[in-house]
Amino acid sequence: MRAVLTWKETCAEKCVYDLAFKPDGSQLIVAAGLRVLVYDAADGNLIQPLKGHKDIVYCVAYAKDGKRFASGSADKSIIIWTSKLEGILKYIHNDSIQCVAYNPVTHQLASCSSGDFGLWSPEQKSVNKHKVSSKITCCGWTNDGQYLALGMMNGVVSIRNKNGEEKVKIERPGGSSSPIWSIAWNPSKDEHNDILAVADWGQKLSFYQLSGNQSNKGKTLTYDPCCVSYFSKGEYIVMGGSDRQASLYTKDGVLLGTIGEQNAWVSTCRVKPDSNFVVLGCQDGTIVCYQLIFSTVHGLYKDRYAYRENMTDVIVQHLITEQKARIKCHELVKKIAIYRNRLAIQLPEKIHIYELESDDTSDMHYRSKERIYRKFECNLLVVCSQHIIVCQEKRLQCLSFTGSKEKEWVMESLIRYIKVIGGPPAREGLLVGLKNGAILKIFVDNPLPITLLKLSASVRCLDMSASRNKLAVVDEQNTLLVYDINSKELLFQEPNANSVAWNTQCEDMLCFSGNGYLNIKASNFPVHQQKMKGFVVGYNGSKIFCLHVYSMSAVDVPQSAPMYQYLERKMFKEAYQIACLGVTDSDWRDLATEALEGLDFDTAKKAFIRIRDLRYLELINSIEERKKRGENDNELFLADVCAYQGKFHEAAKLYKHTGHESRALSMYTDLRMFDYAKEFVGATDPKSSRILMTKQADWAKSSKEPRAAAEMYLSAGEHLKAIDIIGEHGWADMLIDIARKLDKAEREPLAKCAFHFKRLKHHGYASETYSKMGDLKALVHLHVETRHWEEAFSLVEKHPQFKYDVFVPYAQWLAENDRFEEAQKAFHKAGRQNEAVKVLEQLTHNAVVENRFNDAGYYYWMLSMQCLDIVRENEEQRDEMLKKFERFQHLAELYHVYRSIQRYTDEPFSSHMPETLFNICRFLLNNLTKDVPPGISKVNTLYALAKQSQRLGAYKLARYSYEKLQELHIPSRFQESIELGSLTIRSKPFHDSEDLIEGMMCYRCSTHNPLLNNQGSVCINCRQPFIYSASSYEVLPLVQFYLEEGISDEEALSLIDLEAPHTNQNDAQLQDKDNGQLQALRIGDGLDDEEEDPFTAKMSFEGGTNFVPVKVSRSVLRSMSRRDVLIKRWPRPLKWEYFRSLLPDVSITMCPTCFKMFHSEDYELLVLQHNCCPYCRRPIDEPN
C-alpha cells in the first residue's frame, strides 16, 4: 500500500476541527475557526465559506440523503444548512456544541454539548434534550439508525435508542483517565454484529458489540488518537492524532502502514465515500488529500492462485474447481509465493511457510510447516520445495526453511523477473530476467548462474516451454520474442505483448496478451486472436489464466483453430496433441475423419475413442487385423473408409479398381441401393440378378413393406418365403391365388398355404387346397378341427377308413358339450364300445345320485343293449356281458318303477291312480333282493304300499307294510304319518279285498297268488313268471312258451304264420294292425269251446316245486293264430321269446325296441304324451 498526495490546502483559521463529505463525494465540508468552509473534493478548491456562527465551529455532519448538513459551534448553536449552502434553521443548547451526527435512515440529528444532547427531526417543532453526567466528546449512529453511541470525557460509552433512553452503558477500565476522543460504527453490511470502534486517550483502540461486549482485545497505540474513520465497506480504519500522521489499520486493528506525515496533530480524518481517497485535517490548518494505492500481492502455480485480501488474509483459489481456502495472518501480508504443495507468505517480521495436507490435486487444506522469524526487505519472493528465494534488487538469496542462508547470487543488473521452472526437489531451476536484458537460468544447488540470452531491452516477462527447449520473452518495448534455447536462434517475434505463457501440456503452443487481445500461437502458424482484458499469467491445457485488476479468472479457450492449422498440413499427431488440450466433439470428429482418410489409423483410433464412435472403431480394428494378416492394399482400405463415410460411388470405383467387385455389390445391396447394384452388375448375369431380387425382397420384408417383399419373392421363385409373409399378414386373396397357380406336385408350398388358411379360419380355402393335394387325412382332420361334422360324415361315407378319425373326436366334442347320450352313440358308431360303456356308466351313476330314476332306468337299458353289441364284436366276453345284460335289464326295470314311488313320496301330487301305485309297490318289493340298488328306498316303497293298500281295502297288506316299516329307520318327515297309519289300520278288518286277490290269478294254473310273494314275480303253484304291463303293472294274460328241440325261430315263425283255417270266419276275428311295426292283438269272440286247443293241453300242470316250461311242437305252432302270439325278437346271441295271449279280448301292445308289454290303450296314451316309448324312449316315427 502506498499513499499518493492528491491535493493540499491551508486555511487561515489555523485549526481544522472536523470534516464531512457530501454522500456523493463531490464536496468536503470543513469546520475551521468561526466559519464552515466548503471545498471541491476532487481538487481542493474552496467553493464557499459559510458564516453564521459567532464562535469556533467544532463539528459538522452531512445527512445521508445529501439534502442538508449541520454545524455545531462553541456559541452553543446548531445551524442546519441546505445542499445549496443556505442556512435554514438554528437552535441552541446550554453549553458549547461538541459533536453532531445524522441518523442514516430517519435523518434525525443528534447534537451533543458539554452537559446534554438533543434529538431533532425536520418534522418536529422542538428539540428533545437529555442531560448527561459528563462531557460528550463524540457520537455516532448504528447503520440501521436504531441506536446512538455517545463517547464521554469520563471514559464511558452510552448507547441510547432513538428516544434518547440509555440501553447499554459501557464502563471502560481507564475511567476518566482515558477520555474517549473518537468513536465510529463499522459500516460493513457483511458483519453479523454492529461493531463500534472506540479510540481513547489512554492510547487504546477498542472494539465493542452493540450489547456492550468487547469483540477483541483491542490494540495499544503509541499516540493519543483524535479521530477514527472507516472505509465505506468497513474493511479498513484510518486513524490520526498526536503522532502527526494518519495510519491505516484493518477492521480488526492491525496496523498496515502510514498514510502521510504532517507538521501538527491530525485532529480529524475522513474517507471519501466509495473510494480510496483519504482527507486529513490538522491543528495547523492544513487540509491534505491522499489516494491510497493497494498493490496486488499474489502468486500462481499451474491452476492454484494465491492472492492477498484485506491486506492481512491470503486466499488460495483453485482455478479449475473454483474452490477457495482462506488463511488469516492477522498481519500485513507483504509477499506471496506458491509452488507445487508449498505456499510462502511474507509478513512484516517473518515468513510463514505452509504445505498441503495431502497429495490430492484438488485438496485445498494447508497446514503450517515452518516459520522464519526475520525481517526481510525484498522486491520478489519465490518458494521451492525446500528453499525460499529472496530477491533484493541485484541480490538473490537462497534460504532453507529454517532461515539459514545456503547460497547467494549477485547479478550485474536489477532483477526484473524471477520464476521457478521446476525440477527435482532441492534442485529446482529458476528463470531470471534482468533490467539490462540478460536472461539467466539458476539452479538452487548450483552457485553459478547460466546465461541463456542477452537482449538489448529490459526484460518484462519470461517463460520457458514444457520441454525447456524454447524461451519466450516480453521486453520493455512490448515485443514478444521466442528463441530456441539450444541454438539461440530467434524463432519469431510478435508486437503488442505485455505478458506471455507457454502451454504446460503442449510444447509448440503459447499465448500472450496485449492491447485488449488474447493471442494464441501454435508452432509457426499465424496467430489466432480473441478479445480479452488483463494479463496472461498461465496456460494449462485449454485454460488460460488471466489477471484483470485484482481478480484472476480461468478462460476456457477451444483449441480448434491451431488444430485445424495442423490438419491442413496433414500433421495428424500434432493435431491430436492440440485436440487433447480441449476441442469440441465436432472438432474431434473432423480430426478422426481426416486422420482416417490420411490412413493414420493410430491417430484416427484415438480420436474415435474420444467421441465413442464404435462403428468406425470396428472398421479400424478390422483394417488392423487385415494388416497383421499381410494385407497392404491402401486403396482397398480407403474404399472401406469411403463406404463407411457414405461416399458409396467412390467406394465402388475403388473396389472395382482393386478387383473386389463382389464387395461393391454387397455394399449396394446392404444399403438397399438396388438400382445402383443393377447398374453395377449389368443385365448380363441372370444369376446375380436373381440373387439381387431375393436380397431386395429380404430388405422389403425387414423394412416393413411385406406386400412388396412377397411379390419380389414370387418373382424370384421363392414361393415358401412369399407364402410365409402373405400368411403372416392374413392376405387370403393373394394366398388362394398362389395355391390355385401352384402345381399339385408342389406339396410343401401347398401345405404351407393350407396351414395359413387354417390359421386364418378360411376353412373353405384350406379344404380346396387339401383336395387339390389329395390329402384326404388332412382334409378329415380339418373338418374335425373346425367342427364341420356334416362334411366329415359325408367324407366317412365315401372313405370308411376314416370312421375312427371322425367319430371319436365327435363323441369327445359331444361329451365336452354335455351331450353325453349323443356322445355315447357316437362312440358306439366309432366302434369304441368301451368308451361308450364308460360314458353310459357315468351317466347312470349321475342320474342315480341326482335322483333322476327315469333317466337311470333308461341308461341301464342302454347299457344292457351295449353289452349285446360288445358280445357280437367280442365272443371272448360273451358270458360276462350276458350276465351284465341280465343285471342291467333288471336294474333298468327297478329304477323305471321306482321313479313313480319317488314322485309319490317327494312331490305333493301324484299322476298315478292308486291301483297303479299299489301294483308298482308290490312289483318292486317282489323283485327286490337283499342288495337294494343305490337310490331305491325300501321305506318309501313300503310307505307308498301301506297308503295305497289302506285306500284300496287291502288292510292285511297295509298292516304288514306298517309292521315292516317299524323294523326300518324312518325319516322324521314320515314319522308322524306312519305312526298314525299304524294305529288307524288296527281299526280295520284283518283281511284283503277279494277283488285285489282275484287280480293276482296265474293264467297258466288259475291259482290265486298272495299280494306279496317272497318267491318273486312267479306263481306260487306252477312257478310260471308273471308278465306285467310296463305302465300299470297289472298281470297280463300272457303265458311264455318255448320251442321244442330242432325248431328254429324262422321255422316257428313260418309255422305260426300258416295258421289253420277256421270254419266260421266271423267267430274269431283277430286283427293284426301294423302300427309302426308294433305287434298288437285284437281278439274277437274266441275259439269254439268245443274245439280242443292243443296249447291249452300243453299248459296243464301236474304240481311240483320246480318250474316246468311250456314247450310246443310243430303241430301246436301250426294250430296257433299269428294274432294270439307275441314274439320278443332279441338280437343275437339271445334267443327269441314267445308269448301266447289267453284272453283274446284283452288288447296288448309290445314295443319293438325294448320289448316291453303294455295295455294298448295305455301305450297309445303314453306315446301321445311323450312322442316316444315311455321305457326305451324310441321315437314313434323311427324305423325298427
XYZ file of C-alpha atoms in Angstrom, residues 15-615:
601
model
C -7.053 24.667 13.431
C -9.296 22.287 11.470
C -11.660 20.634 13.972
C -13.909 18.449 11.803
C -14.548 17.273 8.235
C -17.589 15.801 6.472
C -18.037 14.555 2.888
C -21.214 15.073 0.947
C -22.588 11.475 0.397
C -21.830 11.626 -3.358
C -18.206 12.605 -2.551
C -18.273 15.816 -4.581
C -17.881 18.317 -1.720
C -15.930 18.464 1.513
C -17.365 20.405 4.481
C -14.686 21.720 6.890
C -15.125 23.143 10.415
C -12.291 25.686 10.850
C -12.285 28.787 13.045
C -15.562 30.743 13.037
C -16.514 29.534 9.569
C -17.808 26.475 7.745
C -15.693 26.009 4.591
C -16.961 24.137 1.505
C -14.257 22.619 -0.772
C -14.356 20.753 -4.071
C -13.307 17.233 -3.040
C -11.654 16.494 -6.380
C -9.037 19.296 -6.480
C -9.269 21.072 -3.085
C -10.544 24.387 -4.419
C -12.571 26.436 -1.918
C -16.144 26.706 -3.171
C -17.611 28.952 -0.458
C -17.016 29.905 3.185
C -20.264 29.932 5.239
C -20.749 32.463 8.047
C -23.359 32.093 10.798
C -21.565 31.124 13.962
C -20.143 33.657 16.437
C -17.549 31.352 17.936
C -15.302 28.439 16.881
C -17.075 25.738 14.826
C -16.242 22.367 16.414
C -18.227 19.896 14.339
C -20.005 19.284 11.004
C -22.173 16.374 9.687
C -23.898 15.696 6.373
C -27.264 13.908 6.129
C -27.198 10.563 4.278
C -29.692 11.757 1.649
C -27.382 14.677 0.754
C -30.082 17.335 1.154
C -28.717 19.128 4.258
C -25.804 19.319 6.652
C -25.378 20.659 10.178
C -22.639 22.574 12.018
C -22.151 22.999 15.806
C -20.156 25.739 17.493
C -18.789 26.972 20.796
C -21.513 29.644 20.594
C -23.925 26.823 21.781
C -25.832 26.904 18.491
C -26.629 24.370 15.744
C -27.194 25.620 12.183
C -28.906 23.447 9.551
C -27.663 24.173 6.017
C -29.109 23.016 2.672
C -27.045 21.378 -0.074
C -27.267 24.758 -1.842
C -25.236 26.169 1.074
C -28.073 28.171 2.622
C -28.781 28.242 6.375
C -32.397 27.297 7.051
C -32.636 26.638 10.799
C -30.823 27.353 14.046
C -31.306 26.049 17.576
C -29.193 26.282 20.753
C -28.006 24.262 23.753
C -26.894 25.475 27.194
C -23.218 24.615 26.520
C -20.831 24.621 23.591
C -21.573 22.009 20.959
C -19.033 19.182 20.852
C -20.324 16.879 18.069
C -23.230 16.298 15.676
C -24.424 13.163 13.789
C -27.243 12.468 11.328
C -29.289 9.254 11.598
C -28.514 7.365 8.341
C -32.145 6.151 7.995
C -34.526 8.719 9.569
C -32.206 11.797 9.118
C -32.785 12.675 12.786
C -29.987 14.971 14.009
C -28.175 14.254 17.282
C -26.373 17.317 18.705
C -24.208 16.920 21.800
C -22.907 19.589 24.176
C -20.885 19.507 27.376
C -23.977 18.859 29.559
C -26.700 17.334 27.366
C -27.635 16.056 23.923
C -30.615 16.855 21.746
C -32.539 14.940 19.074
C -34.135 16.952 16.284
C -36.192 15.901 13.275
C -37.364 18.191 10.453
C -40.987 17.352 11.280
C -40.545 18.354 14.964
C -41.066 21.888 16.260
C -38.936 21.404 19.379
C -35.671 19.639 20.213
C -35.794 16.788 22.743
C -32.864 17.263 25.103
C -31.414 14.828 27.610
C -28.976 15.621 30.428
C -25.749 13.674 30.800
C -23.301 13.366 33.681
C -20.133 14.036 31.699
C -18.978 16.000 28.704
C -19.789 14.295 25.391
C -16.798 14.268 23.040
C -18.109 12.213 20.085
C -21.221 10.416 18.833
C -22.360 8.053 16.070
C -25.476 6.225 14.821
C -25.668 2.487 14.016
C -26.149 1.501 10.353
C -29.865 0.779 10.857
C -30.411 4.114 12.701
C -31.864 2.424 15.790
C -29.157 3.360 18.328
C -26.887 6.327 19.080
C -23.498 5.851 20.770
C -22.101 8.712 22.902
C -18.416 8.858 23.832
C -17.730 10.805 27.036
C -14.881 12.526 28.832
C -15.200 10.164 31.815
C -14.333 7.109 29.597
C -17.925 5.793 29.405
C -19.751 4.879 26.197
C -23.515 5.334 26.475
C -25.739 3.660 23.869
C -29.184 5.255 23.529
C -32.274 4.460 21.479
C -33.958 6.910 19.107
C -35.890 8.426 22.037
C -32.703 9.171 23.980
C -33.182 6.382 26.573
C -29.993 4.664 27.669
C -29.975 0.966 26.716
C -26.318 -0.015 27.232
C -23.588 1.620 29.310
C -20.002 0.575 28.615
C -17.711 1.473 31.532
C -14.090 1.082 30.486
C -11.130 0.184 32.704
C -9.271 3.518 32.357
C -12.249 5.574 33.538
C -11.815 9.369 33.474
C -8.047 8.979 32.932
C -8.853 7.554 29.494
C -11.316 10.059 27.985
C -12.882 8.873 24.751
C -11.950 11.143 21.900
C -13.463 9.412 18.834
C -15.897 6.591 18.016
C -17.157 5.069 14.722
C -19.549 2.203 13.787
C -18.322 -0.247 11.144
C -20.490 0.427 8.012
C -19.963 -3.077 6.602
C -23.158 -4.958 5.693
C -21.367 -8.315 5.861
C -20.748 -8.186 9.607
C -23.221 -10.164 11.750
C -22.996 -7.675 14.630
C -22.755 -3.898 14.847
C -19.113 -3.184 15.774
C -18.150 0.090 17.457
C -14.500 1.296 17.224
C -13.547 3.377 20.281
C -10.298 5.444 20.416
C -9.345 6.945 23.803
C -6.516 8.994 25.236
C -5.452 6.046 27.267
C -3.817 5.282 23.866
C -6.046 2.291 23.088
C -8.199 1.290 20.130
C -11.059 -0.966 21.303
C -13.955 -2.723 19.557
C -17.373 -3.341 21.121
C -20.593 -5.038 20.064
C -23.972 -3.357 20.452
C -24.572 -5.472 23.554
C -21.576 -3.819 25.236
C -19.316 -6.879 24.980
C -15.788 -6.301 23.733
C -15.274 -8.138 20.428
C -11.460 -8.459 20.659
C -8.656 -7.450 22.971
C -8.121 -4.115 21.258
C -4.837 -2.541 20.214
C -2.434 -0.405 22.216
C -1.367 2.773 20.399
C 1.783 4.877 20.706
C -0.080 8.163 20.439
C -3.227 9.944 21.557
C -5.872 9.345 18.872
C -8.022 12.305 17.800
C -10.055 10.748 15.012
C -11.297 7.349 13.753
C -12.872 6.819 10.322
C -13.946 3.643 8.446
C -13.700 2.998 4.734
C -17.165 2.798 3.082
C -17.184 -1.038 3.084
C -15.705 -1.270 6.554
C -12.568 -3.174 5.567
C -10.053 -0.551 6.786
C -9.787 2.107 9.504
C -7.932 5.428 9.191
C -6.793 6.995 12.472
C -4.760 10.108 13.264
C -3.675 12.006 16.400
C -0.703 13.236 18.355
C 1.873 11.302 16.254
C 1.274 13.905 13.489
C 0.413 11.303 10.874
C -2.513 9.205 9.712
C -2.252 5.413 9.891
C -4.157 2.668 8.093
C -5.480 -0.287 10.095
C -7.540 -3.354 9.261
C -11.043 -3.527 10.663
C -9.559 -5.661 13.475
C -6.977 -3.008 14.324
C -3.903 -4.474 12.608
C -1.530 -1.674 11.535
C -0.989 -1.712 7.767
C 1.039 1.433 7.205
C 1.317 5.206 7.365
C -0.667 7.432 5.057
C 1.134 10.744 5.390
C 3.292 12.596 7.940
C 2.208 16.138 8.927
C 3.672 19.087 10.881
C 0.943 19.141 13.546
C -1.521 16.850 15.255
C -4.027 15.271 12.914
C -7.258 16.459 14.525
C -9.694 14.900 12.035
C -9.711 12.435 9.111
C -12.405 11.207 6.733
C -12.511 8.640 3.888
C -14.230 9.789 0.738
C -17.397 7.671 0.158
C -16.826 4.568 -2.017
C -13.246 5.392 -2.879
C -9.612 5.103 -1.715
C -9.195 8.833 -1.061
C -8.468 10.000 2.500
C -8.632 13.649 3.678
C -6.790 14.763 6.843
C -7.331 17.971 8.832
C -4.523 19.257 11.105
C -4.233 21.652 14.013
C -2.097 23.998 11.926
C -4.947 24.481 9.415
C -3.603 22.072 6.787
C -6.125 20.058 4.775
C -4.469 17.294 2.741
C -5.959 14.597 0.409
C -4.222 11.303 -0.365
C -5.099 8.463 -2.749
C -4.261 5.044 -1.323
C -2.993 2.552 -3.902
C -3.251 -1.107 -2.884
C -0.821 -3.168 -4.942
C -1.708 -6.755 -5.956
C 0.239 -9.288 -3.936
C -0.185 -12.714 -5.458
C 1.406 -15.895 -6.772
C 0.440 -18.539 -9.365
C 1.464 -22.148 -9.927
C -0.427 -24.050 -12.619
C -4.101 -23.967 -11.536
C -3.516 -22.642 -7.996
C -3.670 -18.900 -7.489
C -2.879 -17.249 -4.130
C -3.644 -13.582 -3.538
C -3.911 -11.051 -0.706
C -7.304 -9.871 0.530
C -7.986 -7.124 3.048
C -4.197 -6.765 3.393
C -3.973 -9.451 6.122
C -5.662 -12.511 4.583
C -4.400 -14.874 1.890
C -6.915 -16.598 -0.397
C -5.776 -19.693 -2.297
C -8.072 -20.314 -5.253
C -8.218 -23.468 -7.377
C -8.873 -22.001 -10.819
C -10.425 -25.203 -12.212
C -12.723 -26.292 -9.369
C -13.288 -22.714 -8.129
C -12.601 -23.896 -4.545
C -11.115 -21.320 -2.199
C -9.197 -21.516 1.070
C -8.626 -18.515 3.351
C -5.550 -18.171 5.571
C -5.872 -15.434 8.193
C -2.482 -13.941 9.054
C -3.622 -11.055 11.322
C -0.669 -9.074 9.981
C 0.104 -7.185 6.827
C 0.828 -9.643 4.010
C 3.777 -8.285 2.043
C 4.630 -11.067 -0.417
C 3.127 -14.431 -1.518
C 4.859 -17.295 -3.324
C 3.328 -20.648 -4.347
C 4.952 -23.722 -5.884
C 3.581 -27.260 -6.045
C 2.419 -28.099 -2.485
C 4.243 -25.145 -0.888
C 2.927 -21.695 -0.004
C 5.141 -18.914 1.452
C 3.680 -15.732 2.970
C 5.922 -12.819 3.938
C 4.689 -10.784 6.932
C 6.391 -7.688 8.414
C 8.537 -9.641 10.875
C 8.583 -13.212 9.473
C 7.989 -15.569 6.583
C 5.377 -18.261 7.146
C 5.617 -21.470 5.060
C 2.615 -23.752 4.534
C 2.167 -27.123 2.809
C -0.838 -29.092 1.506
C -2.165 -31.773 3.824
C -2.356 -34.391 1.053
C -1.131 -35.106 -2.479
C -4.659 -34.831 -3.878
C -4.655 -32.308 -6.743
C -7.962 -30.861 -5.565
C -7.002 -30.661 -1.869
C -7.280 -27.116 -0.507
C -6.273 -27.679 3.117
C -2.942 -26.054 4.029
C -1.090 -26.627 7.264
C 1.750 -24.674 8.779
C 5.178 -26.162 8.053
C 7.859 -23.627 9.092
C 8.289 -20.016 10.250
C 11.368 -17.875 9.553
C 11.412 -15.097 12.174
C 13.326 -12.431 10.293
C 12.503 -9.127 8.760
C 13.238 -9.123 5.025
C 13.251 -6.158 2.691
C 12.794 -7.780 -0.702
C 11.454 -6.958 -4.151
C 10.483 -10.533 -5.086
C 9.887 -13.774 -3.197
C 9.938 -17.321 -4.594
C 9.354 -20.646 -2.838
C 10.737 -24.037 -3.883
C 10.157 -27.474 -2.406
C 12.823 -26.952 0.311
C 14.000 -23.363 -0.086
C 12.933 -19.724 -0.029
C 14.463 -17.421 -2.679
C 14.565 -13.754 -1.664
C 15.335 -11.093 -4.283
C 16.799 -7.730 -3.101
C 17.453 -5.610 -6.173
C 20.571 -7.274 -7.691
C 20.973 -9.901 -4.990
C 19.338 -13.351 -4.829
C 19.498 -15.286 -1.565
C 18.590 -18.942 -1.157
C 17.373 -19.738 2.381
C 16.410 -23.033 3.933
C 13.032 -23.256 5.695
C 14.824 -22.780 8.999
C 16.091 -19.360 7.798
C 19.742 -20.228 7.233
C 21.308 -18.785 4.073
C 22.600 -21.523 1.796
C 23.545 -19.648 -1.380
C 23.669 -16.156 -2.755
C 23.917 -14.840 -6.281
C 24.711 -11.235 -7.161
C 23.603 -10.066 -10.609
C 25.125 -7.395 -12.821
C 21.818 -5.515 -13.076
C 18.484 -5.135 -11.283
C 16.362 -8.289 -11.244
C 13.047 -7.606 -13.046
C 11.513 -11.087 -13.212
C 12.011 -14.418 -11.489
C 10.176 -17.691 -11.926
C 10.573 -21.308 -10.761
C 10.574 -23.563 -13.817
C 10.525 -26.877 -11.943
C 12.992 -29.630 -11.333
C 13.753 -32.301 -8.712
C 13.226 -31.312 -5.035
C 16.104 -29.149 -3.710
C 17.480 -28.834 -7.284
C 14.830 -26.643 -8.931
C 15.660 -24.264 -11.726
C 14.932 -20.522 -11.688
C 14.453 -18.304 -14.720
C 15.728 -14.788 -14.045
C 15.281 -11.679 -16.229
C 17.430 -8.568 -15.639
C 16.921 -4.923 -16.421
C 19.862 -4.925 -18.791
C 18.209 -7.627 -20.953
C 20.170 -10.596 -19.656
C 18.253 -13.845 -19.104
C 19.797 -16.408 -16.773
C 18.995 -19.874 -15.537
C 19.920 -20.612 -11.922
C 19.770 -23.970 -10.185
C 19.138 -23.917 -6.460
C 22.021 -26.327 -5.817
C 24.444 -24.577 -8.208
C 26.243 -21.373 -7.188
C 26.940 -20.438 -10.819
C 24.180 -18.837 -12.920
C 23.891 -19.862 -16.593
C 23.342 -17.073 -19.101
C 20.780 -18.089 -21.682
C 20.372 -14.911 -23.741
C 21.310 -11.267 -23.777
C 18.708 -8.864 -25.153
C 19.077 -5.223 -25.936
C 15.965 -4.166 -23.965
C 14.924 -4.732 -20.371
C 13.064 -7.978 -19.587
C 9.463 -7.600 -18.541
C 8.148 -11.180 -18.590
C 9.665 -14.632 -19.189
C 8.521 -18.206 -19.707
C 10.085 -21.452 -20.839
C 8.347 -24.221 -22.812
C 7.462 -27.549 -21.219
C 10.470 -29.358 -22.716
C 12.903 -26.487 -21.819
C 13.798 -26.037 -25.498
C 12.167 -22.681 -26.200
C 12.164 -19.385 -24.378
C 9.517 -16.626 -24.678
C 10.465 -13.076 -23.584
C 8.422 -9.873 -23.397
C 10.688 -6.794 -23.299
C 10.126 -3.145 -22.298
C 9.020 -2.324 -25.877
C 6.109 -4.801 -25.509
C 7.639 -7.127 -28.087
C 7.336 -10.885 -27.718
C 10.491 -12.740 -28.749
C 10.674 -16.534 -28.960
C 14.109 -18.211 -29.051
C 15.446 -21.686 -29.428
C 17.465 -22.097 -26.240
C 19.951 -24.544 -27.720
C 20.773 -22.652 -30.917
C 19.979 -19.144 -29.531
C 18.094 -18.577 -32.781
C 15.131 -16.178 -32.804
C 12.199 -18.272 -33.993
C 9.634 -15.483 -34.295
C 8.551 -12.211 -32.736
C 5.179 -10.562 -32.233
C 4.364 -6.938 -31.281
C 1.882 -5.623 -28.666
C 2.604 -8.091 -25.857
C 2.571 -7.347 -22.140
C 2.773 -10.934 -20.793
C 3.389 -14.433 -22.166
C 2.818 -18.045 -21.059
C 3.721 -21.373 -22.655
C 1.154 -24.176 -22.583
C 2.298 -26.576 -19.879
C 0.896 -29.539 -21.833
C 1.917 -28.702 -25.375
C 5.457 -27.862 -26.425
C 4.593 -25.793 -29.503
C 1.806 -23.622 -28.150
C 1.951 -20.318 -26.281
C -0.339 -17.401 -25.601
C 0.344 -13.729 -24.974
C -1.825 -10.744 -24.099
C -1.705 -7.090 -25.081
C -3.825 -4.210 -26.347
C -7.012 -5.876 -25.058
C -6.433 -9.065 -27.091
C -5.537 -12.632 -26.263
C -3.238 -14.193 -28.870
C -2.687 -17.916 -29.287
C 0.169 -19.172 -31.427
C 0.856 -22.766 -32.382
C 4.196 -23.711 -33.935
C 4.919 -21.210 -36.735
C 1.272 -20.850 -37.823
C -0.410 -17.422 -37.874
C -1.614 -16.015 -34.551
C -5.256 -16.657 -33.512
C -6.774 -13.626 -31.709
C -9.751 -13.008 -29.447
C -10.680 -10.101 -27.196
C -9.643 -10.250 -23.540
C -8.809 -7.716 -20.849
C -5.942 -8.195 -18.432
C -2.666 -10.102 -18.351
C -1.981 -13.719 -19.242
C -0.215 -15.385 -16.325
C -0.622 -19.083 -17.112
C -1.648 -21.519 -19.833
C -2.603 -25.064 -18.828
C -4.264 -27.321 -21.416
C -7.276 -25.455 -22.747
C -7.397 -22.990 -19.851
C -5.696 -19.611 -19.912
C -5.301 -17.866 -16.569
C -5.833 -14.151 -16.816
C -5.331 -11.440 -14.172
C -7.586 -8.406 -14.585
C -7.058 -5.649 -11.985
C -7.309 -7.724 -8.755
C -9.230 -10.798 -9.944
C -7.871 -13.946 -11.533
C -10.055 -15.900 -13.945
C -9.638 -19.131 -15.909
C -10.694 -18.675 -19.528
C -11.644 -21.811 -21.473
C -10.136 -21.477 -24.922
C -11.090 -24.111 -27.512
C -8.013 -25.236 -29.372
C -9.911 -25.681 -32.641
C -8.025 -23.042 -34.661
C -4.496 -24.428 -34.081
C -5.769 -27.986 -34.519
C -7.158 -27.191 -37.972
C -3.870 -25.457 -38.846
C -2.084 -28.760 -38.196
C -4.764 -30.730 -40.051
C -4.322 -28.604 -43.195
C -0.703 -29.737 -43.313
C -1.663 -33.409 -42.596
C 0.239 -33.240 -39.287
C -2.177 -35.613 -37.576
C -0.153 -36.488 -34.473
C 0.490 -32.822 -33.656
C -3.193 -32.033 -34.301
C -4.119 -34.838 -31.877
C -1.887 -33.331 -29.178
C -3.640 -29.982 -29.607
C -7.072 -31.638 -29.539
C -6.196 -33.300 -26.224
C -5.965 -29.824 -24.692
C -9.635 -29.216 -25.348
C -11.717 -29.078 -28.515
C -15.379 -29.688 -29.302
C -16.831 -33.069 -30.290
C -17.239 -31.922 -33.893
C -13.513 -30.992 -33.935
C -12.636 -34.461 -32.642
C -14.785 -35.987 -35.390
C -13.053 -33.865 -38.050
C -9.645 -34.903 -36.713
C -10.684 -38.581 -36.675
C -12.096 -38.411 -40.209
C -9.076 -36.566 -41.652
C -6.661 -38.999 -39.986
C -8.690 -41.968 -41.269
C -8.686 -40.630 -44.817
C -4.963 -39.973 -44.456
C -4.641 -43.648 -43.353
C -3.146 -42.609 -39.993
C -5.123 -45.323 -38.221
C -3.456 -44.870 -34.829
C -4.500 -41.212 -34.528
C -7.928 -41.926 -36.019
C -8.486 -44.710 -33.497
C -7.616 -42.467 -30.540
C -9.887 -39.716 -31.864
C -12.824 -42.078 -32.448
C -12.354 -43.487 -28.931
C -12.741 -39.915 -27.655
C -16.123 -39.499 -29.355
C -17.077 -43.161 -28.699
C -17.847 -43.944 -32.311
C -17.941 -47.734 -32.195
C -18.761 -48.101 -35.891
